[in-house]
GROMACS .gro file of C-alpha atoms in nm:
model
  125
    1MET     CA    1   0.001   0.016  -0.023
    2ALA     CA    2   0.221   0.235  -0.005
    3ASP     CA    3   0.387   0.285  -0.308
    4LEU     CA    4  -0.035   0.354  -0.392
    5ASP     CA    5   0.037   0.634  -0.171
    6ARG     CA    6   0.389   0.756  -0.368
    7PHE     CA    7   0.114   0.776  -0.680
    8LYS     CA    8  -0.171   0.936  -0.558
    9ARG     CA    9   0.069   1.193  -0.375
   10ALA     CA   10   0.259   1.267  -0.708
   11ARG     CA   11  -0.158   1.273  -0.848
   12GLU     CA   12  -0.158   1.532  -0.552
   13LYS     CA   13   0.095   1.742  -0.725
   14THR     CA   14   0.104   1.786  -1.076
   15ALA     CA   15  -0.024   2.113  -1.061
   16PHE     CA   16   0.328   2.160  -0.968
   17ILE     CA   17   0.473   2.006  -1.188
   18GLU     CA   18   0.263   2.130  -1.509
   19ASP     CA   19   0.330   2.517  -1.364
   20ALA     CA   20   0.639   2.406  -1.257
   21ASN     CA   21   0.859   2.748  -1.410
   22SER     CA   22   0.572   2.967  -1.347
   23ASP     CA   23   0.793   3.234  -1.140
   24VAL     CA   24   0.983   3.246  -1.513
   25LYS     CA   25   0.867   3.573  -1.638
   26VAL     CA   26   0.856   3.562  -2.044
   27VAL     CA   27   0.871   3.946  -2.238
   28GLU     CA   28   0.690   3.951  -2.534
   29PRO     CA   29   0.806   4.136  -2.769
   30LYS     CA   30   0.573   4.444  -2.748
   31THR     CA   31   0.484   4.601  -3.070
   32LYS     CA   32   0.280   4.957  -3.249
   33LYS     CA   33   0.063   4.977  -3.538
   34ILE     CA   34   0.141   5.345  -3.669
   35THR     CA   35  -0.067   5.442  -3.945
   36THR     CA   36   0.083   5.621  -4.229
   37ARG     CA   37  -0.012   5.898  -4.454
   38ASN     CA   38  -0.138   5.699  -4.698
   39LYS     CA   39  -0.303   5.575  -4.471
   40SER     CA   40  -0.175   5.179  -4.455
   41GLU     CA   41  -0.067   5.004  -4.099
   42VAL     CA   42   0.232   4.929  -4.024
   43GLU     CA   43   0.397   4.729  -3.722
   44LEU     CA   44   0.633   4.854  -3.553
   45GLU     CA   45   0.895   4.581  -3.285
   46PRO     CA   46   1.117   4.647  -3.047
   47ASN     CA   47   1.433   4.637  -3.230
   48THR     CA   48   1.690   4.266  -3.016
   49LEU     CA   49   1.891   4.287  -3.342
   50SER     CA   50   2.280   4.399  -3.321
   51ASN     CA   51   2.377   4.685  -3.513
   52ARG     CA   52   2.504   4.393  -3.786
   53GLU     CA   53   2.218   4.238  -3.768
   54ARG     CA   54   2.001   4.545  -3.848
   55SER     CA   55   1.983   4.574  -4.189
   56ARG     CA   56   1.774   4.926  -4.327
   57THR     CA   57   1.650   4.796  -4.651
   58LYS     CA   58   1.530   4.425  -4.471
   59GLN     CA   59   1.395   4.650  -4.040
   60GLY     CA   60   1.272   4.991  -4.151
   61ARG     CA   61   1.116   5.265  -4.394
   62ASN     CA   62   1.147   5.420  -4.699
   63ILE     CA   63   1.093   5.804  -4.828
   64THR     CA   64   1.026   5.851  -5.152
   65VAL     CA   65   1.090   6.216  -5.190
   66PRO     CA   66   0.945   6.375  -5.618
   67LEU     CA   67   1.218   6.588  -5.716
   68PHE     CA   68   1.312   6.738  -6.032
   69PRO     CA   69   1.576   6.669  -6.254
   70GLU     CA   70   1.808   7.017  -6.190
   71GLU     CA   71   1.784   6.913  -5.770
   72LEU     CA   72   1.923   6.534  -5.808
   73LYS     CA   73   2.158   6.588  -6.046
   74ALA     CA   74   2.239   6.914  -5.745
   75ILE     CA   75   2.271   6.626  -5.443
   76GLU     CA   76   2.445   6.391  -5.735
   77VAL     CA   77   2.745   6.682  -5.781
   78ALA     CA   78   2.779   6.662  -5.489
   79VAL     CA   79   2.790   6.349  -5.324
   80SER     CA   80   3.016   6.285  -5.633
   81LYS     CA   81   3.270   6.607  -5.480
   82LEU     CA   82   3.211   6.399  -5.112
   83SER     CA   83   3.296   6.039  -5.274
   84GLU     CA   84   3.643   6.195  -5.385
   85LEU     CA   85   3.707   6.242  -5.044
   86GLY     CA   86   3.564   5.862  -4.864
   87ASP     CA   87   3.329   5.658  -4.972
   88THR     CA   88   2.919   5.834  -4.967
   89SER     CA   89   2.693   5.704  -5.167
   90ILE     CA   90   2.367   5.938  -5.243
   91ASN     CA   91   2.085   5.692  -4.942
   92ALA     CA   92   2.366   5.772  -4.695
   93PHE     CA   93   2.418   6.163  -4.766
   94ILE     CA   94   2.015   6.237  -4.792
   95ARG     CA   95   1.945   6.045  -4.501
   96GLU     CA   96   2.283   6.202  -4.307
   97THR     CA   97   2.136   6.571  -4.372
   98ILE     CA   98   1.833   6.507  -4.294
   99LEU     CA   99   1.849   6.387  -3.982
  100ALA     CA  100   2.136   6.640  -3.862
  101LYS     CA  101   1.884   6.861  -4.015
  102CYS     CA  102   1.613   6.729  -3.752
  103GLU     CA  103   1.868   6.733  -3.495
  104LYS     CA  104   1.925   7.056  -3.532
  105VAL     CA  105   1.574   7.178  -3.562
  106ILE     CA  106   1.419   7.011  -3.254
  107GLY     CA  107   1.727   6.943  -2.999
  108LYS     CA  108   2.060   6.728  -2.976
  109GLU     CA  109   1.859   6.544  -2.640
  110GLU     CA  110   1.501   6.464  -2.791
  111TYR     CA  111   1.668   6.312  -3.099
  112LYS     CA  112   1.895   6.103  -2.904
  113SER     CA  113   1.587   5.980  -2.729
  114ILE     CA  114   1.419   5.905  -3.056
  115VAL     CA  115   1.635   5.842  -3.204
  116SER     CA  116   1.746   5.552  -2.924
  117ASP     CA  117   1.398   5.412  -2.922
  118LYS     CA  118   1.483   5.201  -3.136
  119PHE     CA  119   1.232   5.026  -3.381
  120ASN     CA  120   1.206   4.725  -3.691
  121VAL     CA  121   0.912   4.714  -3.957
  122VAL     CA  122   0.770   4.388  -3.921
  123LYS     CA  123   0.738   4.277  -4.266
  124ASN     CA  124   0.455   3.995  -4.336
  125LYS     CA  125   0.588   3.671  -4.476
   0.00000   0.00000   0.00000
């Protein structure tokens, strides 16, 4: 009969066995949805990737800016002159110029707080 008591005690402890990891908190990434100017929704999740793994083309968003041909030509000439001094692409030039202007307009502290809160776009698979 001692064996039966042992099994009975084991069955009574099923709640403990089933919930053995209840003290471990599983942090679910908090995604948020934003509505773009053209009324489509984009889902964002907090960044968990290293700088090496993160890519603007895979986890980022695009902007489209219409330009007159002469404006684009001016940008291309400026980038070609900068390319002589170092490795600069049109994308990097435009991004760095816009972000520098944003930092100047909104202030260094607010800019750093915005940029430090990193998110990635969740792409539909």
